[in-house]
């Protein structure tokens, strides 16, 4: 039912086996193994298909898992070049099957973590990749480091038949979406929703319910979609965070979701969780 990207991986991550060097070595060298090539959030395609020739013999290629026909998938980082395609563009242009995007998300987030965590956070020595990409080990002090995921709450806040949507100045003109913000340590998802909405729009939120989530690999977020019930209506915008925030009537939001708004306003792209969340908030009323 969902149109959002990154939520249905066809791969078995095979976590019990990826820690076994013999298993990983066999998968690296197997002729049927597929290897993605990424540079940042761009990916190598060939004839509008993923480029998957096997060069996983390089030790820094990361194991992603096994597909349903028994092929192993790896990913490795390459130097940027102008022939690579941004993952966002691949999504918008529907160049690849939707299930593939979960593989891209896994690959992009893991590669980014390795590229930006080459040194031990405890002692500063260079660390080495371990467990086929799911751990970095420091041989100087013995510390182990694990890939990170950064939780972000994203929330459709409603008051009766109205929805609170905002926009950032960096977004395409006319696009409004659900408010969002990074969770802080020691915070519940519900508390993060209430804090962010109060900070950014001055609105007090009462009841909060979980709706859905979406990995967002730019570079390594988990978007946690929530629906909040507003207890106040007077908006006070934090201009450092938002260019605008407004209450939209239900009928207007439906026009925005369908790209039929008379003033050209839109609500985020169907591949993003905000789109699903806004729809869910409207449908539940
Ligand atoms: Zn160390």
PDB file of C-alpha atoms and ligand atoms in Angstrom:
ATOM      1  CA  UNK A   1       0.000   0.000   0.000  1.00  0.00           C
ATOM      2  CA  UNK A   2       2.854   2.359   0.751  1.00  0.00           C
ATOM      3  CA  UNK A   3       4.600   4.297  -1.984  1.00  0.00           C
ATOM      4  CA  UNK A   4       7.558   5.313   0.181  1.00  0.00           C
ATOM      5  CA  UNK A   5      11.110   4.289  -0.641  1.00  0.00           C
ATOM      6  CA  UNK A   6      13.691   2.357   1.413  1.00  0.00           C
ATOM      7  CA  UNK A   7      11.197   0.262   3.429  1.00  0.00           C
ATOM      8  CA  UNK A   8      11.167  -3.212   1.878  1.00  0.00           C
ATOM      9  CA  UNK A   9      14.541  -4.843   1.372  1.00  0.00           C
ATOM     10  CA  UNK A  10      14.698  -8.024  -0.701  1.00  0.00           C
ATOM     11  CA  UNK A  11      17.960  -9.026   0.986  1.00  0.00           C
ATOM     12  CA  UNK A  12      18.521 -11.361   3.917  1.00  0.00           C
ATOM     13  CA  UNK A  13      21.260  -9.563   5.848  1.00  0.00           C
ATOM     14  CA  UNK A  14      22.523 -12.922   7.059  1.00  0.00           C
ATOM     15  CA  UNK A  15      23.900 -11.414  10.255  1.00  0.00           C
ATOM     16  CA  UNK A  16      24.925 -14.752  11.766  1.00  0.00           C
ATOM     17  CA  UNK A  17      27.244 -15.585   8.871  1.00  0.00           C
ATOM     18  CA  UNK A  18      28.793 -12.224   8.010  1.00  0.00           C
ATOM     19  CA  UNK A  19      31.037 -12.439  11.065  1.00  0.00           C
ATOM     20  CA  UNK A  20      32.642 -15.647   9.674  1.00  0.00           C
ATOM     21  CA  UNK A  21      35.722 -14.802   7.564  1.00  0.00           C
ATOM     22  CA  UNK A  22      35.559 -18.040   5.530  1.00  0.00           C
ATOM     23  CA  UNK A  23      31.938 -17.442   4.605  1.00  0.00           C
ATOM     24  CA  UNK A  24      32.576 -13.833   3.606  1.00  0.00           C
ATOM     25  CA  UNK A  25      35.680 -14.795   1.580  1.00  0.00           C
ATOM     26  CA  UNK A  26      33.671 -17.401  -0.343  1.00  0.00           C
ATOM     27  CA  UNK A  27      30.912 -14.875  -1.088  1.00  0.00           C
ATOM     28  CA  UNK A  28      33.431 -12.210  -2.171  1.00  0.00           C
ATOM     29  CA  UNK A  29      34.972 -14.490  -4.763  1.00  0.00           C
ATOM     30  CA  UNK A  30      31.801 -16.185  -6.031  1.00  0.00           C
ATOM     31  CA  UNK A  31      31.141 -15.373  -9.717  1.00  0.00           C
ATOM     32  CA  UNK A  32      27.434 -14.688  -9.123  1.00  0.00           C
ATOM     33  CA  UNK A  33      28.150 -12.051  -6.451  1.00  0.00           C
ATOM     34  CA  UNK A  34      26.889  -8.552  -7.204  1.00  0.00           C
ATOM     35  CA  UNK A  35      28.794  -5.435  -6.171  1.00  0.00           C
ATOM     36  CA  UNK A  36      27.316  -1.945  -6.131  1.00  0.00           C
ATOM     37  CA  UNK A  37      29.582   1.053  -6.647  1.00  0.00           C
ATOM     38  CA  UNK A  38      28.742   4.285  -4.837  1.00  0.00           C
ATOM     39  CA  UNK A  39      30.377   7.653  -4.270  1.00  0.00           C
ATOM     40  CA  UNK A  40      28.524   9.563  -1.548  1.00  0.00           C
ATOM     41  CA  UNK A  41      24.855   9.551  -2.499  1.00  0.00           C
ATOM     42  CA  UNK A  42      25.548   8.787  -6.158  1.00  0.00           C
ATOM     43  CA  UNK A  43      25.533   5.343  -7.728  1.00  0.00           C
ATOM     44  CA  UNK A  44      26.966   3.741 -10.847  1.00  0.00           C
ATOM     45  CA  UNK A  45      24.377   2.654 -13.381  1.00  0.00           C
ATOM     46  CA  UNK A  46      24.858   1.024 -16.741  1.00  0.00           C
ATOM     47  CA  UNK A  47      22.091   1.257 -19.347  1.00  0.00           C
ATOM     48  CA  UNK A  48      19.747   2.503 -16.599  1.00  0.00           C
ATOM     49  CA  UNK A  49      20.383  -0.612 -14.508  1.00  0.00           C
ATOM     50  CA  UNK A  50      22.544  -1.020 -11.430  1.00  0.00           C
ATOM     51  CA  UNK A  51      26.148  -1.764 -12.251  1.00  0.00           C
ATOM     52  CA  UNK A  52      26.865  -4.970 -10.332  1.00  0.00           C
ATOM     53  CA  UNK A  53      29.993  -6.606 -11.793  1.00  0.00           C
ATOM     54  CA  UNK A  54      31.862  -8.547  -9.120  1.00  0.00           C
ATOM     55  CA  UNK A  55      34.963  -6.817  -7.824  1.00  0.00           C
ATOM     56  CA  UNK A  56      34.231  -7.526  -4.159  1.00  0.00           C
ATOM     57  CA  UNK A  57      37.588  -9.199  -3.784  1.00  0.00           C
ATOM     58  CA  UNK A  58      38.749  -5.847  -2.450  1.00  0.00           C
ATOM     59  CA  UNK A  59      38.620  -6.185   1.308  1.00  0.00           C
ATOM     60  CA  UNK A  60      36.824  -2.884   1.845  1.00  0.00           C
ATOM     61  CA  UNK A  61      33.706  -4.027  -0.019  1.00  0.00           C
ATOM     62  CA  UNK A  62      30.854  -4.313   2.472  1.00  0.00           C
ATOM     63  CA  UNK A  63      28.568  -7.331   2.608  1.00  0.00           C
ATOM     64  CA  UNK A  64      24.886  -6.433   2.240  1.00  0.00           C
ATOM     65  CA  UNK A  65      23.220  -9.860   2.230  1.00  0.00           C
ATOM     66  CA  UNK A  66      21.745 -12.594   0.057  1.00  0.00           C
ATOM     67  CA  UNK A  67      18.924 -12.162  -2.452  1.00  0.00           C
ATOM     68  CA  UNK A  68      16.141 -14.690  -3.041  1.00  0.00           C
ATOM     69  CA  UNK A  69      18.016 -16.462  -5.828  1.00  0.00           C
ATOM     70  CA  UNK A  70      21.101 -17.008  -3.687  1.00  0.00           C
ATOM     71  CA  UNK A  71      23.319 -14.201  -4.951  1.00  0.00           C
ATOM     72  CA  UNK A  72      25.420 -12.275  -2.468  1.00  0.00           C
ATOM     73  CA  UNK A  73      25.381  -8.465  -2.653  1.00  0.00           C
ATOM     74  CA  UNK A  74      28.263  -6.197  -1.655  1.00  0.00           C
ATOM     75  CA  UNK A  75      28.915  -2.463  -1.972  1.00  0.00           C
ATOM     76  CA  UNK A  76      32.090  -0.493  -2.292  1.00  0.00           C
ATOM     77  CA  UNK A  77      33.003   3.165  -2.423  1.00  0.00           C
ATOM     78  CA  UNK A  78      34.545   4.612  -5.585  1.00  0.00           C
ATOM     79  CA  UNK A  79      35.826   8.054  -6.570  1.00  0.00           C
ATOM     80  CA  UNK A  80      33.094  10.507  -7.614  1.00  0.00           C
ATOM     81  CA  UNK A  81      32.670  11.111 -11.329  1.00  0.00           C
ATOM     82  CA  UNK A  82      30.120  12.809 -13.543  1.00  0.00           C
ATOM     83  CA  UNK A  83      28.647   9.570 -14.911  1.00  0.00           C
ATOM     84  CA  UNK A  84      27.266   8.532 -11.507  1.00  0.00           C
ATOM     85  CA  UNK A  85      23.587   9.152 -10.799  1.00  0.00           C
ATOM     86  CA  UNK A  86      22.233  10.703  -7.575  1.00  0.00           C
ATOM     87  CA  UNK A  87      20.046   8.237  -5.634  1.00  0.00           C
ATOM     88  CA  UNK A  88      17.343  10.915  -5.319  1.00  0.00           C
ATOM     89  CA  UNK A  89      17.233  11.306  -9.113  1.00  0.00           C
ATOM     90  CA  UNK A  90      17.027   7.531  -9.545  1.00  0.00           C
ATOM     91  CA  UNK A  91      13.963   7.575  -7.278  1.00  0.00           C
ATOM     92  CA  UNK A  92      12.212  10.516  -8.907  1.00  0.00           C
ATOM     93  CA  UNK A  93      12.784   9.137 -12.386  1.00  0.00           C
ATOM     94  CA  UNK A  94      11.711   5.595 -11.322  1.00  0.00           C
ATOM     95  CA  UNK A  95      14.843   4.154 -12.903  1.00  0.00           C
ATOM     96  CA  UNK A  96      15.007   1.116 -10.621  1.00  0.00           C
ATOM     97  CA  UNK A  97      12.492  -1.229  -8.970  1.00  0.00           C
ATOM     98  CA  UNK A  98      11.345   0.133  -5.602  1.00  0.00           C
ATOM     99  CA  UNK A  99      12.705  -2.824  -3.646  1.00  0.00           C
ATOM    100  CA  UNK A 100      16.188  -1.908  -4.863  1.00  0.00           C
ATOM    101  CA  UNK A 101      16.155   1.352  -2.908  1.00  0.00           C
ATOM    102  CA  UNK A 102      16.423  -0.446   0.422  1.00  0.00           C
ATOM    103  CA  UNK A 103      19.654  -2.015  -0.820  1.00  0.00           C
ATOM    104  CA  UNK A 104      20.923   1.409  -1.857  1.00  0.00           C
ATOM    105  CA  UNK A 105      20.016   2.835   1.565  1.00  0.00           C
ATOM    106  CA  UNK A 106      21.891   0.087   3.379  1.00  0.00           C
ATOM    107  CA  UNK A 107      24.924   0.493   1.108  1.00  0.00           C
ATOM    108  CA  UNK A 108      25.011   4.298   1.194  1.00  0.00           C
ATOM    109  CA  UNK A 109      24.662   4.590   4.996  1.00  0.00           C
ATOM    110  CA  UNK A 110      27.269   1.912   5.721  1.00  0.00           C
ATOM    111  CA  UNK A 111      29.805   3.286   3.240  1.00  0.00           C
ATOM    112  CA  UNK A 112      29.338   6.795   4.619  1.00  0.00           C
ATOM    113  CA  UNK A 113      29.970   5.525   8.148  1.00  0.00           C
ATOM    114  CA  UNK A 114      33.240   3.866   7.145  1.00  0.00           C
ATOM    115  CA  UNK A 115      34.384   6.927   5.186  1.00  0.00           C
ATOM    116  CA  UNK A 116      33.774   9.225   8.159  1.00  0.00           C
ATOM    117  CA  UNK A 117      34.864   6.911  10.992  1.00  0.00           C
ATOM    118  CA  UNK A 118      38.305   5.741   9.990  1.00  0.00           C
ATOM    119  CA  UNK A 119      39.852   6.547  13.362  1.00  0.00           C
ATOM    120  CA  UNK A 120      39.069   5.251  16.842  1.00  0.00           C
ATOM    121  CA  UNK A 121      36.822   7.654  18.796  1.00  0.00           C
ATOM    122  CA  UNK A 122      38.455   6.453  22.030  1.00  0.00           C
ATOM    123  CA  UNK A 123      42.208   6.727  21.315  1.00  0.00           C
ATOM    124  CA  UNK A 124      42.494   8.296  17.856  1.00  0.00           C
ATOM    125  CA  UNK A 125      44.397   5.414  16.189  1.00  0.00           C
ATOM    126  CA  UNK A 126      43.411   4.192  12.749  1.00  0.00           C
ATOM    127  CA  UNK A 127      40.734   1.485  12.990  1.00  0.00           C
ATOM    128  CA  UNK A 128      40.098  -1.454  10.640  1.00  0.00           C
ATOM    129  CA  UNK A 129      36.886  -2.760   9.111  1.00  0.00           C
ATOM    130  CA  UNK A 130      35.597  -5.994  10.614  1.00  0.00           C
ATOM    131  CA  UNK A 131      32.546  -8.312  10.322  1.00  0.00           C
ATOM    132  CA  UNK A 132      32.314  -7.603   6.573  1.00  0.00           C
ATOM    133  CA  UNK A 133      31.527  -3.953   7.289  1.00  0.00           C
ATOM    134  CA  UNK A 134      29.383  -4.001  10.459  1.00  0.00           C
ATOM    135  CA  UNK A 135      32.137  -3.166  12.946  1.00  0.00           C
ATOM    136  CA  UNK A 136      35.388  -1.187  13.087  1.00  0.00           C
ATOM    137  CA  UNK A 137      38.038  -2.491  15.435  1.00  0.00           C
ATOM    138  CA  UNK A 138      40.870  -0.494  16.976  1.00  0.00           C
ATOM    139  CA  UNK A 139      43.991  -2.629  17.291  1.00  0.00           C
ATOM    140  CA  UNK A 140      45.695   0.027  19.444  1.00  0.00           C
ATOM    141  CA  UNK A 141      43.209   0.088  22.343  1.00  0.00           C
ATOM    142  CA  UNK A 142      40.904  -2.842  21.531  1.00  0.00           C
ATOM    143  CA  UNK A 143      37.750  -0.728  21.192  1.00  0.00           C
ATOM    144  CA  UNK A 144      34.989  -1.779  18.803  1.00  0.00           C
ATOM    145  CA  UNK A 145      32.795   0.728  16.990  1.00  0.00           C
ATOM    146  CA  UNK A 146      29.473   0.015  15.315  1.00  0.00           C
ATOM    147  CA  UNK A 147      27.572   1.701  12.460  1.00  0.00           C
ATOM    148  CA  UNK A 148      25.287   4.501  13.547  1.00  0.00           C
ATOM    149  CA  UNK A 149      21.690   5.322  12.743  1.00  0.00           C
ATOM    150  CA  UNK A 150      20.382   8.774  13.693  1.00  0.00           C
ATOM    151  CA  UNK A 151      16.720   8.838  14.757  1.00  0.00           C
ATOM    152  CA  UNK A 152      14.631  11.750  13.513  1.00  0.00           C
ATOM    153  CA  UNK A 153      11.010  12.366  14.476  1.00  0.00           C
ATOM    154  CA  UNK A 154       8.767  13.621  11.692  1.00  0.00           C
ATOM    155  CA  UNK A 155       5.229  14.534  12.587  1.00  0.00           C
ATOM    156  CA  UNK A 156       1.893  15.402  11.081  1.00  0.00           C
ATOM    157  CA  UNK A 157       0.308  17.667  13.702  1.00  0.00           C
ATOM    158  CA  UNK A 158      -3.424  18.201  13.393  1.00  0.00           C
ATOM    159  CA  UNK A 159      -6.132  20.255  15.016  1.00  0.00           C
ATOM    160  CA  UNK A 160      -9.612  19.128  14.015  1.00  0.00           C
ATOM    161  CA  UNK A 161      -9.661  19.153  10.205  1.00  0.00           C
ATOM    162  CA  UNK A 162      -6.496  21.233   9.908  1.00  0.00           C
ATOM    163  CA  UNK A 163      -2.872  20.114   9.505  1.00  0.00           C
ATOM    164  CA  UNK A 164       0.243  22.014  10.531  1.00  0.00           C
ATOM    165  CA  UNK A 165       2.833  22.035   7.734  1.00  0.00           C
ATOM    166  CA  UNK A 166       5.995  24.046   7.368  1.00  0.00           C
ATOM    167  CA  UNK A 167       8.712  24.752   4.856  1.00  0.00           C
ATOM    168  CA  UNK A 168      12.439  25.417   4.916  1.00  0.00           C
ATOM    169  CA  UNK A 169      13.933  28.074   2.658  1.00  0.00           C
ATOM    170  CA  UNK A 170      16.172  25.466   0.967  1.00  0.00           C
ATOM    171  CA  UNK A 171      13.176  23.476  -0.329  1.00  0.00           C
ATOM    172  CA  UNK A 172      11.659  23.792  -3.814  1.00  0.00           C
ATOM    173  CA  UNK A 173       9.330  26.828  -4.008  1.00  0.00           C
ATOM    174  CA  UNK A 174       5.798  26.109  -2.767  1.00  0.00           C
ATOM    175  CA  UNK A 175       6.638  22.814  -1.077  1.00  0.00           C
ATOM    176  CA  UNK A 176       5.304  22.282   2.449  1.00  0.00           C
ATOM    177  CA  UNK A 177       5.849  19.223   4.588  1.00  0.00           C
ATOM    178  CA  UNK A 178       5.611  17.721   8.053  1.00  0.00           C
ATOM    179  CA  UNK A 179       7.891  19.249  10.692  1.00  0.00           C
ATOM    180  CA  UNK A 180      10.889  17.124  11.683  1.00  0.00           C
ATOM    181  CA  UNK A 181      13.911  17.137  13.938  1.00  0.00           C
ATOM    182  CA  UNK A 182      16.661  14.959  15.374  1.00  0.00           C
ATOM    183  CA  UNK A 183      15.919  13.152  18.610  1.00  0.00           C
ATOM    184  CA  UNK A 184      18.151  13.968  21.543  1.00  0.00           C
ATOM    185  CA  UNK A 185      19.827  11.453  23.881  1.00  0.00           C
ATOM    186  CA  UNK A 186      17.575  10.308  26.702  1.00  0.00           C
ATOM    187  CA  UNK A 187      14.410  11.445  24.960  1.00  0.00           C
ATOM    188  CA  UNK A 188      11.298   9.435  24.042  1.00  0.00           C
ATOM    189  CA  UNK A 189       9.873   9.753  20.539  1.00  0.00           C
ATOM    190  CA  UNK A 190       6.756  11.406  21.971  1.00  0.00           C
ATOM    191  CA  UNK A 191       8.798  13.967  23.918  1.00  0.00           C
ATOM    192  CA  UNK A 192      10.889  14.728  20.834  1.00  0.00           C
ATOM    193  CA  UNK A 193       7.713  15.424  18.816  1.00  0.00           C
ATOM    194  CA  UNK A 194       6.392  17.814  21.475  1.00  0.00           C
ATOM    195  CA  UNK A 195       9.744  19.592  21.857  1.00  0.00           C
ATOM    196  CA  UNK A 196      10.350  20.047  18.125  1.00  0.00           C
ATOM    197  CA  UNK A 197       6.850  21.339  17.345  1.00  0.00           C
ATOM    198  CA  UNK A 198       6.976  23.778  20.252  1.00  0.00           C
ATOM    199  CA  UNK A 199      10.485  24.965  19.254  1.00  0.00           C
ATOM    200  CA  UNK A 200       9.803  25.358  15.548  1.00  0.00           C
ATOM    201  CA  UNK A 201       6.170  26.488  15.447  1.00  0.00           C
ATOM    202  CA  UNK A 202       5.195  27.416  19.039  1.00  0.00           C
ATOM    203  CA  UNK A 203       2.406  24.824  19.054  1.00  0.00           C
ATOM    204  CA  UNK A 204       1.692  22.668  22.111  1.00  0.00           C
ATOM    205  CA  UNK A 205       1.113  18.997  21.259  1.00  0.00           C
ATOM    206  CA  UNK A 206      -0.800  16.559  23.489  1.00  0.00           C
ATOM    207  CA  UNK A 207      -1.435  12.969  22.373  1.00  0.00           C
ATOM    208  CA  UNK A 208       1.185  11.498  20.018  1.00  0.00           C
ATOM    209  CA  UNK A 209       0.902   8.185  18.180  1.00  0.00           C
ATOM    210  CA  UNK A 210       3.369   6.241  16.052  1.00  0.00           C
ATOM    211  CA  UNK A 211       2.427   5.807  12.387  1.00  0.00           C
ATOM    212  CA  UNK A 212       5.361   4.404  10.338  1.00  0.00           C
ATOM    213  CA  UNK A 213       9.107   4.730   9.834  1.00  0.00           C
ATOM    214  CA  UNK A 214      11.545   5.067   6.929  1.00  0.00           C
ATOM    215  CA  UNK A 215      15.321   4.696   6.708  1.00  0.00           C
ATOM    216  CA  UNK A 216      16.639   7.871   5.053  1.00  0.00           C
ATOM    217  CA  UNK A 217      20.191   7.333   3.800  1.00  0.00           C
ATOM    218  CA  UNK A 218      21.303  10.980   3.446  1.00  0.00           C
ATOM    219  CA  UNK A 219      23.399   9.920   5.175  1.00  0.00           C
ATOM    220  CA  UNK A 220      22.039   7.657   7.921  1.00  0.00           C
ATOM    221  CA  UNK A 221      18.751   8.749   9.486  1.00  0.00           C
ATOM    222  CA  UNK A 222      15.750   6.740  10.568  1.00  0.00           C
ATOM    223  CA  UNK A 223      12.649   8.876  10.054  1.00  0.00           C
ATOM    224  CA  UNK A 224      10.107   8.011  12.756  1.00  0.00           C
ATOM    225  CA  UNK A 225       6.681   9.093  11.566  1.00  0.00           C
ATOM    226  CA  UNK A 226       4.258  10.258  14.260  1.00  0.00           C
ATOM    227  CA  UNK A 227       0.859  11.926  14.395  1.00  0.00           C
ATOM    228  CA  UNK A 228       0.368  14.601  17.047  1.00  0.00           C
ATOM    229  CA  UNK A 229      -2.814  16.273  18.321  1.00  0.00           C
ATOM    230  CA  UNK A 230      -2.327  20.023  18.790  1.00  0.00           C
ATOM    231  CA  UNK A 231      -3.535  21.642  21.995  1.00  0.00           C
ATOM    232  CA  UNK A 232      -2.920  25.205  20.795  1.00  0.00           C
ATOM    233  CA  UNK A 233      -3.243  26.929  17.417  1.00  0.00           C
ATOM    234  CA  UNK A 234      -1.259  30.169  17.503  1.00  0.00           C
ATOM    235  CA  UNK A 235       1.885  29.677  15.403  1.00  0.00           C
ATOM    236  CA  UNK A 236       5.182  31.282  16.409  1.00  0.00           C
ATOM    237  CA  UNK A 237       7.799  30.378  13.806  1.00  0.00           C
ATOM    238  CA  UNK A 238      11.449  29.834  14.674  1.00  0.00           C
ATOM    239  CA  UNK A 239      12.950  31.548  11.629  1.00  0.00           C
ATOM    240  CA  UNK A 240      16.262  29.786  12.135  1.00  0.00           C
ATOM    241  CA  UNK A 241      14.482  26.489  11.395  1.00  0.00           C
ATOM    242  CA  UNK A 242      11.524  27.334   9.184  1.00  0.00           C
ATOM    243  CA  UNK A 243      10.729  29.889   6.517  1.00  0.00           C
ATOM    244  CA  UNK A 244       7.005  29.417   7.057  1.00  0.00           C
ATOM    245  CA  UNK A 245       4.478  27.257   8.916  1.00  0.00           C
ATOM    246  CA  UNK A 246       0.718  27.316   8.520  1.00  0.00           C
ATOM    247  CA  UNK A 247      -2.467  25.466   9.321  1.00  0.00           C
ATOM    248  CA  UNK A 248      -3.867  23.987   6.125  1.00  0.00           C
ATOM    249  CA  UNK A 249      -7.459  22.873   5.660  1.00  0.00           C
ATOM    250  CA  UNK A 250      -7.915  19.230   4.781  1.00  0.00           C
ATOM    251  CA  UNK A 251      -9.242  19.958   1.261  1.00  0.00           C
ATOM    252  CA  UNK A 252      -6.237  22.176   0.547  1.00  0.00           C
ATOM    253  CA  UNK A 253      -3.786  19.496   1.687  1.00  0.00           C
ATOM    254  CA  UNK A 254      -5.446  16.971  -0.603  1.00  0.00           C
ATOM    255  CA  UNK A 255      -4.915  19.330  -3.540  1.00  0.00           C
ATOM    256  CA  UNK A 256      -1.263  19.757  -2.514  1.00  0.00           C
ATOM    257  CA  UNK A 257      -0.704  15.992  -2.286  1.00  0.00           C
ATOM    258  CA  UNK A 258      -2.138  15.580  -5.786  1.00  0.00           C
ATOM    259  CA  UNK A 259      -0.229  18.538  -7.308  1.00  0.00           C
ATOM    260  CA  UNK A 260      -3.525  20.318  -8.049  1.00  0.00           C
ATOM    261  CA  UNK A 261      -3.280  23.307  -5.727  1.00  0.00           C
ATOM    262  CA  UNK A 262      -4.334  26.534  -7.547  1.00  0.00           C
ATOM    263  CA  UNK A 263      -1.293  28.431  -6.196  1.00  0.00           C
ATOM    264  CA  UNK A 264       1.076  25.591  -7.038  1.00  0.00           C
ATOM    265  CA  UNK A 265       1.687  24.536  -3.428  1.00  0.00           C
ATOM    266  CA  UNK A 266       2.785  20.930  -2.970  1.00  0.00           C
ATOM    267  CA  UNK A 267       3.287  18.493  -0.094  1.00  0.00           C
ATOM    268  CA  UNK A 268       6.374  16.303  -0.198  1.00  0.00           C
ATOM    269  CA  UNK A 269       7.131  13.647  -2.821  1.00  0.00           C
ATOM    270  CA  UNK A 270       5.370  10.247  -2.600  1.00  0.00           C
ATOM    271  CA  UNK A 271       8.693   8.454  -1.949  1.00  0.00           C
ATOM    272  CA  UNK A 272       9.119  10.337   1.355  1.00  0.00           C
ATOM    273  CA  UNK A 273       7.457   9.318   4.596  1.00  0.00           C
ATOM    274  CA  UNK A 274       6.016  12.847   5.031  1.00  0.00           C
ATOM    275  CA  UNK A 275       3.662  12.159   2.135  1.00  0.00           C
ATOM    276  CA  UNK A 276       2.368   8.945   3.711  1.00  0.00           C
ATOM    277  CA  UNK A 277       2.158  10.568   7.118  1.00  0.00           C
ATOM    278  CA  UNK A 278       0.097  13.523   5.884  1.00  0.00           C
ATOM    279  CA  UNK A 279      -2.256  11.147   4.085  1.00  0.00           C
ATOM    280  CA  UNK A 280      -2.571   8.961   7.189  1.00  0.00           C
ATOM    281  CA  UNK A 281      -3.345  11.993   9.380  1.00  0.00           C
ATOM    282  CA  UNK A 282      -6.095  13.052   6.967  1.00  0.00           C
ATOM    283  CA  UNK A 283      -7.533   9.539   6.535  1.00  0.00           C
ATOM    284  CA  UNK A 284      -7.817   8.932  10.266  1.00  0.00           C
ATOM    285  CA  UNK A 285     -10.209  11.847  10.700  1.00  0.00           C
TER     286      UNK A 285
HETATM  287 ZN1  LIG B   1      41.441   2.954  19.971  1.00  0.00          ZN
END
